[in-house]
PDB file of C-alpha atoms in Angstrom:
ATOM      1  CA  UNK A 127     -14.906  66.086  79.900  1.00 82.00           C
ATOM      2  CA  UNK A 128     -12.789  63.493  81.182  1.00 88.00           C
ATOM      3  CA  UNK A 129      -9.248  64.147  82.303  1.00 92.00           C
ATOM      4  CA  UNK A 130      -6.079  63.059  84.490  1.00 95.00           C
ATOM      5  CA  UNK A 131      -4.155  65.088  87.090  1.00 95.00           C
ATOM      6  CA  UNK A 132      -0.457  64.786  87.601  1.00 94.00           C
ATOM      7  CA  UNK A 133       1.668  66.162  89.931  1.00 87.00           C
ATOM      8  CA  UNK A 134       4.234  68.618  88.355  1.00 84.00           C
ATOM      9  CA  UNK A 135       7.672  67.148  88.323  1.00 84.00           C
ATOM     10  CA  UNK A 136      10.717  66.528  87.942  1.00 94.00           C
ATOM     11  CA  UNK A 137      10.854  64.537  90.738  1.00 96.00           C
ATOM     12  CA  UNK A 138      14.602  64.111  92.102  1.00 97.00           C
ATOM     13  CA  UNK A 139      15.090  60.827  94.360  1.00 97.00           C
ATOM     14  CA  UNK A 140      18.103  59.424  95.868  1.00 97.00           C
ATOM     15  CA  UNK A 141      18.618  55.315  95.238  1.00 97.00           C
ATOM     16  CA  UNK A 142      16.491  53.574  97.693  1.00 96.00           C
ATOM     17  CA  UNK A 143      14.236  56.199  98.218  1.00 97.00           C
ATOM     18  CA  UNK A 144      10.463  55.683  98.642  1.00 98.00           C
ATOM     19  CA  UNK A 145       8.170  57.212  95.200  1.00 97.00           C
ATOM     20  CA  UNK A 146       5.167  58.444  95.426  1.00 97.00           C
ATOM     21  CA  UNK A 147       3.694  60.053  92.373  1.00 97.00           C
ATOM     22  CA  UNK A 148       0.061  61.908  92.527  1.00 97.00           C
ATOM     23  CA  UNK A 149      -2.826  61.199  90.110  1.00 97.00           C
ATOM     24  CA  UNK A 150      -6.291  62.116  90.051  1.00 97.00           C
ATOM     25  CA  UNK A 151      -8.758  61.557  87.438  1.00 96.00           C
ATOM     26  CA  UNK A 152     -12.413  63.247  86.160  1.00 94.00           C
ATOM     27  CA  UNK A 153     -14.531  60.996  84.850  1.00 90.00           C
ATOM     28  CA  UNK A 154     -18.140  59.713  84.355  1.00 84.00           C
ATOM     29  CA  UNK A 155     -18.622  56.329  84.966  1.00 82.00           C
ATOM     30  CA  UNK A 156     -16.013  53.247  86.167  1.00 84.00           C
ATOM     31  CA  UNK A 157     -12.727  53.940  83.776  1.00 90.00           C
ATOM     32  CA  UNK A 158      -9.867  52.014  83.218  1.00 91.00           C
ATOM     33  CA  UNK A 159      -6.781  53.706  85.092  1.00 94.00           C
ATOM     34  CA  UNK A 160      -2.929  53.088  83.763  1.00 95.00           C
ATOM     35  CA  UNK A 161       0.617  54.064  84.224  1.00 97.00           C
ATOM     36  CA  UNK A 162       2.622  54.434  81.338  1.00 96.00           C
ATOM     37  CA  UNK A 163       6.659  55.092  82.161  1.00 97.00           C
ATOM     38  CA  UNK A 164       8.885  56.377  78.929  1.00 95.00           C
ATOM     39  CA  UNK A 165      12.997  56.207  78.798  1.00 93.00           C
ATOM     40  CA  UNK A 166      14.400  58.543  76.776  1.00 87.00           C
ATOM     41  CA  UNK A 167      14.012  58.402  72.840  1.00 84.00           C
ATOM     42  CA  UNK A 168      11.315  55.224  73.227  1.00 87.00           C
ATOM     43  CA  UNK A 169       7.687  55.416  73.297  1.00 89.00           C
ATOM     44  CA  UNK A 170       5.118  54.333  76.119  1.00 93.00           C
ATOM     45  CA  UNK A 171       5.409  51.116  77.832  1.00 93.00           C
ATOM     46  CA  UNK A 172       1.927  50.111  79.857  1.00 92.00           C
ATOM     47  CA  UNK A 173       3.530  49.679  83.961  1.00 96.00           C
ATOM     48  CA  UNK A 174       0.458  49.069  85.577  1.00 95.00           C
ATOM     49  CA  UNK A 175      -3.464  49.158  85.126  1.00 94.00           C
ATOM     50  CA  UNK A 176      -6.723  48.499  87.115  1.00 94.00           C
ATOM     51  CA  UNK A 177      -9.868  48.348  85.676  1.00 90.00           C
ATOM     52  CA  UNK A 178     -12.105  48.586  89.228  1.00 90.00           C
ATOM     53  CA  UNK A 179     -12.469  50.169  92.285  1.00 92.00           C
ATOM     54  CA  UNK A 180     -10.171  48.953  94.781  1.00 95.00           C
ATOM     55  CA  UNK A 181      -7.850  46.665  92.187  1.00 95.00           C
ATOM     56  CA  UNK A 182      -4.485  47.605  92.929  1.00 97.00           C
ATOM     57  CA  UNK A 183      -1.714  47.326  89.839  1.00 96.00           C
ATOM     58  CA  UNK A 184       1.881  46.136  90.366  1.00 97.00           C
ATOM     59  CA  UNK A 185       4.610  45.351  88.298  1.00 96.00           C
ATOM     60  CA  UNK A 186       8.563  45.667  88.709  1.00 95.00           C
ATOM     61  CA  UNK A 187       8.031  46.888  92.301  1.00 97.00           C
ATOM     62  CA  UNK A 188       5.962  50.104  91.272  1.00 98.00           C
ATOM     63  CA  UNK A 189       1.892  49.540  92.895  1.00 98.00           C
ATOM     64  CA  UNK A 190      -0.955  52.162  92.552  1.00 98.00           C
ATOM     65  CA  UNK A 191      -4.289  51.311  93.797  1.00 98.00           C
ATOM     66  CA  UNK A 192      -7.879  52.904  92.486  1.00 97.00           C
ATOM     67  CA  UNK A 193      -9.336  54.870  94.442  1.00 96.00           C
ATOM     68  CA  UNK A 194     -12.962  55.507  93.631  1.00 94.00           C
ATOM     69  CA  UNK A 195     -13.479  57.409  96.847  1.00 94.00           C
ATOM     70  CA  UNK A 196     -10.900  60.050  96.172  1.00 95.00           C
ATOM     71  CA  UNK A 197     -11.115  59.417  92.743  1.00 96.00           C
ATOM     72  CA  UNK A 198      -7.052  58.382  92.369  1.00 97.00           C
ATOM     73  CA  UNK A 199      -4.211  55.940  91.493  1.00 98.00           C
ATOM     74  CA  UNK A 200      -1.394  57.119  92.829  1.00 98.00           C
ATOM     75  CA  UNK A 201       1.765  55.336  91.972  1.00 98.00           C
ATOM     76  CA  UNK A 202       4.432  53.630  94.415  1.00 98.00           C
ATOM     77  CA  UNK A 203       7.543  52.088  94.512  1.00 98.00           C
ATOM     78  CA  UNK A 204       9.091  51.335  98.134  1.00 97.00           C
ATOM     79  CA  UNK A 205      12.877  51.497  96.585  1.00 96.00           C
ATOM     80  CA  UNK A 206      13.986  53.577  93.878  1.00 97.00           C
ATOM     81  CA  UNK A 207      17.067  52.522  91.018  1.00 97.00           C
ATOM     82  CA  UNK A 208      18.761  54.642  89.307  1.00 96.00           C
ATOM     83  CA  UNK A 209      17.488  53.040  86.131  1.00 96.00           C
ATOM     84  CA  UNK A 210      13.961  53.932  87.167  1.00 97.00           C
ATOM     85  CA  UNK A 211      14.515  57.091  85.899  1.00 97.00           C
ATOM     86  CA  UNK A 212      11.766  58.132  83.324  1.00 97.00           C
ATOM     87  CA  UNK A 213       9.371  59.924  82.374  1.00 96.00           C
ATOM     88  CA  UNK A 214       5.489  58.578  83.969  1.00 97.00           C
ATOM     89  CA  UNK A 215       2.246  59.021  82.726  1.00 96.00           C
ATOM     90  CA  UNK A 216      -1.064  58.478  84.266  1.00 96.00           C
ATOM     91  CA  UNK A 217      -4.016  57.954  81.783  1.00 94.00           C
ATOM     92  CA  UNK A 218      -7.525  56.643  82.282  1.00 92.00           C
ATOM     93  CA  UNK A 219      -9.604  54.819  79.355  1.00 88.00           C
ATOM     94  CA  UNK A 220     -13.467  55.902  79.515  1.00 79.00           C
ATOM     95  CA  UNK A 221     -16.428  54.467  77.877  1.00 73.00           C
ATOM     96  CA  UNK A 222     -15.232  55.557  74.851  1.00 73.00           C
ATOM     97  CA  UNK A 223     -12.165  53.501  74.661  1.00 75.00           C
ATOM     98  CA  UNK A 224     -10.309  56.719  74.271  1.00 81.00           C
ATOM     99  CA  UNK A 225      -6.955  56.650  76.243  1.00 86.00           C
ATOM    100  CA  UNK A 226      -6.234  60.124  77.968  1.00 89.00           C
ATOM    101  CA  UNK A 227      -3.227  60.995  79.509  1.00 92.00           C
ATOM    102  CA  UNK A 228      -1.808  63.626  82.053  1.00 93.00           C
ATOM    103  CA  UNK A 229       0.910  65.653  81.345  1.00 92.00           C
ATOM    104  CA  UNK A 230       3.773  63.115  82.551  1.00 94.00           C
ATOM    105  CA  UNK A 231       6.134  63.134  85.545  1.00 96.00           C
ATOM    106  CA  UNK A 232      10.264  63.350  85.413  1.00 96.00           C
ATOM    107  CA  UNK A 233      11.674  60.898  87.869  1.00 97.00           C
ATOM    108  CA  UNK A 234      15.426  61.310  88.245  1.00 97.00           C
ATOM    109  CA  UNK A 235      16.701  58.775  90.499  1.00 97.00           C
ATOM    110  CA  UNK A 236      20.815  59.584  91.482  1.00 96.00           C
ATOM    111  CA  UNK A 237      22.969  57.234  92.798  1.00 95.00           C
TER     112      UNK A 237
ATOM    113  CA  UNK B  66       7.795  40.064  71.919  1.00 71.00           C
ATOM    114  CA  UNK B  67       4.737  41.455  69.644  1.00 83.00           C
ATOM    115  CA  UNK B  68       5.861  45.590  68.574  1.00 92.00           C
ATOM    116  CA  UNK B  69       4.231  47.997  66.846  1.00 96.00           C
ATOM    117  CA  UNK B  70       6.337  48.980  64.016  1.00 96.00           C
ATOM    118  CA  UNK B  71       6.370  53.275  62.604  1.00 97.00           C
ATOM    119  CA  UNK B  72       8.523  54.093  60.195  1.00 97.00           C
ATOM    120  CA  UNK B  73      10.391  56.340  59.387  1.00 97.00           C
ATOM    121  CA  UNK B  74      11.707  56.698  62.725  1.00 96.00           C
ATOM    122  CA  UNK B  75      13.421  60.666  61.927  1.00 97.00           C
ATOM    123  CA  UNK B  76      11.944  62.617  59.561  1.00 97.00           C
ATOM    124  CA  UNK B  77      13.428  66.335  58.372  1.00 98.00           C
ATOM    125  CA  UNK B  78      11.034  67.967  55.724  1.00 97.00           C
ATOM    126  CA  UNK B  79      11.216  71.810  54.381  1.00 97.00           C
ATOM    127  CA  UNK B  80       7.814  73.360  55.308  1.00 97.00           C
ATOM    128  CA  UNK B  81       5.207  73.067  52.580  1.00 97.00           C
ATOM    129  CA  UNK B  82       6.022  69.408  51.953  1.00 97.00           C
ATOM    130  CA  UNK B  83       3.878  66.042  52.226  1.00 97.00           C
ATOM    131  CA  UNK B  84       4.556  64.041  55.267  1.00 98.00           C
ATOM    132  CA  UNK B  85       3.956  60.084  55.932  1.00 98.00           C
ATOM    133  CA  UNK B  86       4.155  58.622  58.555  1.00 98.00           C
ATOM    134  CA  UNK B  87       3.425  54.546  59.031  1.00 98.00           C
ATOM    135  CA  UNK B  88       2.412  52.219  61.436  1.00 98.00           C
ATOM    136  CA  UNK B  89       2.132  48.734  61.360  1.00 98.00           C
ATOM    137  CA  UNK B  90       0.010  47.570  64.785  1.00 97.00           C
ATOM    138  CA  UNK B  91       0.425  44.493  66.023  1.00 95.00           C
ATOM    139  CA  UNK B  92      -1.098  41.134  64.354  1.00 94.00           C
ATOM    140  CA  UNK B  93      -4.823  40.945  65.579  1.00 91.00           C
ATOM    141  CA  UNK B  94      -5.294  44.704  67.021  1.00 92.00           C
ATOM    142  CA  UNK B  95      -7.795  46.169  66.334  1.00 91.00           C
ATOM    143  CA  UNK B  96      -7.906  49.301  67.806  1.00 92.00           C
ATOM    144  CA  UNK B  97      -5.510  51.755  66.599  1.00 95.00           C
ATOM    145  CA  UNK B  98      -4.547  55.302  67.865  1.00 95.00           C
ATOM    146  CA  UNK B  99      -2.385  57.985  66.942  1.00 96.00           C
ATOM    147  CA  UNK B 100      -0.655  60.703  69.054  1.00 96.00           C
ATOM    148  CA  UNK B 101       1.604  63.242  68.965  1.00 96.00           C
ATOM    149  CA  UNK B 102       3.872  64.280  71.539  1.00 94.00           C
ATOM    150  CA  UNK B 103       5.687  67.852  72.064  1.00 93.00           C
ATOM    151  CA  UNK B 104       6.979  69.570  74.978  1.00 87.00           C
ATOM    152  CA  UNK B 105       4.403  72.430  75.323  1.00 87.00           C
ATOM    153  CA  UNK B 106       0.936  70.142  75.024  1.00 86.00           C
ATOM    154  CA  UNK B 107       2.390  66.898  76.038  1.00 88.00           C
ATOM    155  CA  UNK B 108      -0.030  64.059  74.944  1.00 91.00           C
ATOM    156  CA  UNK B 109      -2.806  64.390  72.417  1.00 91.00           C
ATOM    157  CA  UNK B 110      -4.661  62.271  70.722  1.00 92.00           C
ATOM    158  CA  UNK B 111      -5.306  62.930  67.338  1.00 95.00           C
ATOM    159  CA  UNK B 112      -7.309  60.558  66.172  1.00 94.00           C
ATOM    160  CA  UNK B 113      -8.339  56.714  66.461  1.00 91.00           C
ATOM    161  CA  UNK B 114      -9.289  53.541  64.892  1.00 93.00           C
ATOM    162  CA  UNK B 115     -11.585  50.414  65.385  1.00 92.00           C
ATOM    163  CA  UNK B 116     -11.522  47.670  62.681  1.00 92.00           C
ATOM    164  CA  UNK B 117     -10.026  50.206  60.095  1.00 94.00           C
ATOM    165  CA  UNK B 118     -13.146  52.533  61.240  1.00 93.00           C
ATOM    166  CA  UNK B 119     -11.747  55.912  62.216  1.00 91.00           C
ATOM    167  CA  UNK B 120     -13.926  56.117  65.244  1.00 89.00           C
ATOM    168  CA  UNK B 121     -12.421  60.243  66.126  1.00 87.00           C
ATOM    169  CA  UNK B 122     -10.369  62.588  64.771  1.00 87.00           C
ATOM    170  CA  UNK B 123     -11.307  65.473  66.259  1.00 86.00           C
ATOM    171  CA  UNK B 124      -8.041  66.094  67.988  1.00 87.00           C
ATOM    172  CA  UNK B 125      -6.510  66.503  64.228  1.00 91.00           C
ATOM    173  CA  UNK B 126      -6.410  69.823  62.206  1.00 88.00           C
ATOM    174  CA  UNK B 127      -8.772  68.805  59.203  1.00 87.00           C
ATOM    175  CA  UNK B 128      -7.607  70.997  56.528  1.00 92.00           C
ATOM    176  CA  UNK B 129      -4.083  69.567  56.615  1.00 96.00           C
ATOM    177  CA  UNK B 130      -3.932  66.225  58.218  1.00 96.00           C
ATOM    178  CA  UNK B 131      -5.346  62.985  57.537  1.00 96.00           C
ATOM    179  CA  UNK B 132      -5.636  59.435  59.085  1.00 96.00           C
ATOM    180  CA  UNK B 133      -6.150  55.880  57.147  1.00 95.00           C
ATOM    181  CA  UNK B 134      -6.234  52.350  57.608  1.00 96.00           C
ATOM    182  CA  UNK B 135      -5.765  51.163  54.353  1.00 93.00           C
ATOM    183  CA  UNK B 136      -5.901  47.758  55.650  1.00 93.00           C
ATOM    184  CA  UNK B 137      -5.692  45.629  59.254  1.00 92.00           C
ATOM    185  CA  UNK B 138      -1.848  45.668  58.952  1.00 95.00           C
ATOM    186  CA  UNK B 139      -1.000  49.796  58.250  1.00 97.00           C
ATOM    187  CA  UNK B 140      -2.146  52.804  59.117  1.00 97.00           C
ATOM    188  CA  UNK B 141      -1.153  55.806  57.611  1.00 97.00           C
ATOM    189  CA  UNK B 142      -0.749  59.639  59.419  1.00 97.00           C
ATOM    190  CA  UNK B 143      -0.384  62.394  56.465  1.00 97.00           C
ATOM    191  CA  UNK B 144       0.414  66.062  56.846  1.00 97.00           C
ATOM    192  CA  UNK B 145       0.025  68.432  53.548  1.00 97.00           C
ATOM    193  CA  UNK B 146       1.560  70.570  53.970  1.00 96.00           C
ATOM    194  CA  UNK B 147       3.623  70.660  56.138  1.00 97.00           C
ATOM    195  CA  UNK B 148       4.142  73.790  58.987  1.00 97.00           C
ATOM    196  CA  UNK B 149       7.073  74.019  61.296  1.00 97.00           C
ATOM    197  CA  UNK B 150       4.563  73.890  64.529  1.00 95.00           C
ATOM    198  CA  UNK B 151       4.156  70.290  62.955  1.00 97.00           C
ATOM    199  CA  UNK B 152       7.485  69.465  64.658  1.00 97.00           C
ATOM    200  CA  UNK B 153       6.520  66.479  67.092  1.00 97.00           C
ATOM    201  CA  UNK B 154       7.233  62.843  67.788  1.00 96.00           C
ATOM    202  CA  UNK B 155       3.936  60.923  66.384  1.00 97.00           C
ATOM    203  CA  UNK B 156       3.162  57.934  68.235  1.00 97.00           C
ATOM    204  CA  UNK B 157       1.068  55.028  67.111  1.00 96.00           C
ATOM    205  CA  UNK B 158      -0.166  52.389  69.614  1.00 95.00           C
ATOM    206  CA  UNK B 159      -2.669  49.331  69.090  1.00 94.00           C
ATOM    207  CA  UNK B 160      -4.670  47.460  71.180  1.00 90.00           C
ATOM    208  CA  UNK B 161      -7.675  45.008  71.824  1.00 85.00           C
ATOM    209  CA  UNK B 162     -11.300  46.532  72.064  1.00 73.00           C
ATOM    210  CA  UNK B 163     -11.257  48.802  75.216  1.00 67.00           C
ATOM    211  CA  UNK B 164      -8.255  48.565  76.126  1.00 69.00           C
ATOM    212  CA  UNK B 165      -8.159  46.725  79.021  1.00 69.00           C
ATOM    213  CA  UNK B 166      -5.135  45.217  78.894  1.00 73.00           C
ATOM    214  CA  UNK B 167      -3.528  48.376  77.642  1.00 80.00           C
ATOM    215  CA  UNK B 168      -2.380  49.469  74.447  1.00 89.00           C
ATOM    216  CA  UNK B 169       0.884  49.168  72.656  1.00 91.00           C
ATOM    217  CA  UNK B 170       2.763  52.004  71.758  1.00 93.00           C
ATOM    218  CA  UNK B 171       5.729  52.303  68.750  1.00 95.00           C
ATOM    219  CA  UNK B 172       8.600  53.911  69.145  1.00 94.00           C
ATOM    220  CA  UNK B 173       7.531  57.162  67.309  1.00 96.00           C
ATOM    221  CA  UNK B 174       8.628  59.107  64.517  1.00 97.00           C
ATOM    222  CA  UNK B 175      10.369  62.313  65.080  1.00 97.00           C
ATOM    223  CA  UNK B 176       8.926  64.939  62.461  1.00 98.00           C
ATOM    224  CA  UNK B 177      11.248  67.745  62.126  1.00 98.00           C
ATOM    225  CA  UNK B 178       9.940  70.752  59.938  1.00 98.00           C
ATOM    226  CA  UNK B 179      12.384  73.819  58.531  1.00 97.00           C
TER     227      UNK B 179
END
């Protein structure tokens, strides 16, 4: 079945340090690929998406780019802030609308 | 800004008891999901909703929970009865179609069982 690979976290970053966080995804077909980042005691808020090979997602300085060839989307951010500090989910949406997640990266970002 | 509304938002129940939980998706969604969220399974998806058409539950235990859309503004989560490995925050989240402008998420509802 369909599914989404994270990379185990937490991740520890100093401010101003450059993020990368892995994600790979299984899946038949062209899904929908997402990043979902949750502060403590709040639910999901969508980052990014891309719905094609090749689009690349931004927003708030964080970019991932789908890669159909390596089947990824690998988040970025070229500068860290301490109030980046999260938790970060990858997910994909297949042909079934279905949205499914990986397992969710810690980002600590210290100052 | 448009929010998906759950309620309660903490819940404490004695095991054996009849859970609700609520959500109220945003005006003109009309796909509707439910998760719940724990530290040893992370994400799953329990079940989900198109027009008020549960579309799959699969990823719910049948003999004790149940999903509903009475109508386009509420959907309803119940758990009878309740069994301390219920203990979760249960997300809702709406959205358009497939999704492809993402889907909303509520803030949860913390489910506590003693």
């Amino acid at each position: 079945g369909n599914s989404v690979t994270q990379m185990e976290g937490p991740v520890t970053l100093s401010e101003e340090a450059f993020l990368t966080i892995n994600c790979t995804y299984t899946a038949t077909g062209y899904p929908s690929l997402f990043w979902y980042v949750q502060y403590p005691g709040e639910g999901l808020q969508l980052l990014l998406k891309a719905t094609k090979a090749d689009d690349k997602g931004s927003n708030k300085g964080f970019e991932a780019t789908y890669r159909k060839e390596t089947t990824s989307f690998h988040l970025e951010k070229g500068s860290v802030q301490v109030s980046d500090s999260a938790v970060y989910f990858c997910a994909l949406s297949d042909y079934t609308d279905k949205l499914i997640f990986g397992t969710g990266t810690r980002l600590q970002v210290f100052p | 800004d448009a929010r998906v509304t759950q309620t309660p938002r903490d819940k404490v129940t004695e095991m054996g008891q009849e859970v609700t939980m609520r959500c109220q998706p945003i005006l003109g969604h009309n796909t509707v999901f439910w998760y719940r969220q724990t530290m040893m399974q992370g994400l799953e998806l329990l079940a989900y909703f198109r027009n008020r058409a549960p579309l799959d539950d699969s990823g719910m235990p049948k003999d004790r929970f149940s999903a509903e859309m009475p109508d386009a503004t509420l959907a309803t989560l119940k758990i009878q009865p309740s069994e301390p490995r219920d203990s979760a925050v249960y997300f809702c989240a709406s959205g358009l179609d497939n999704g492809l402008y993402g889907y909303t998420f509520g803030s949860g509802t913390r489910l506590t069982v003693v």
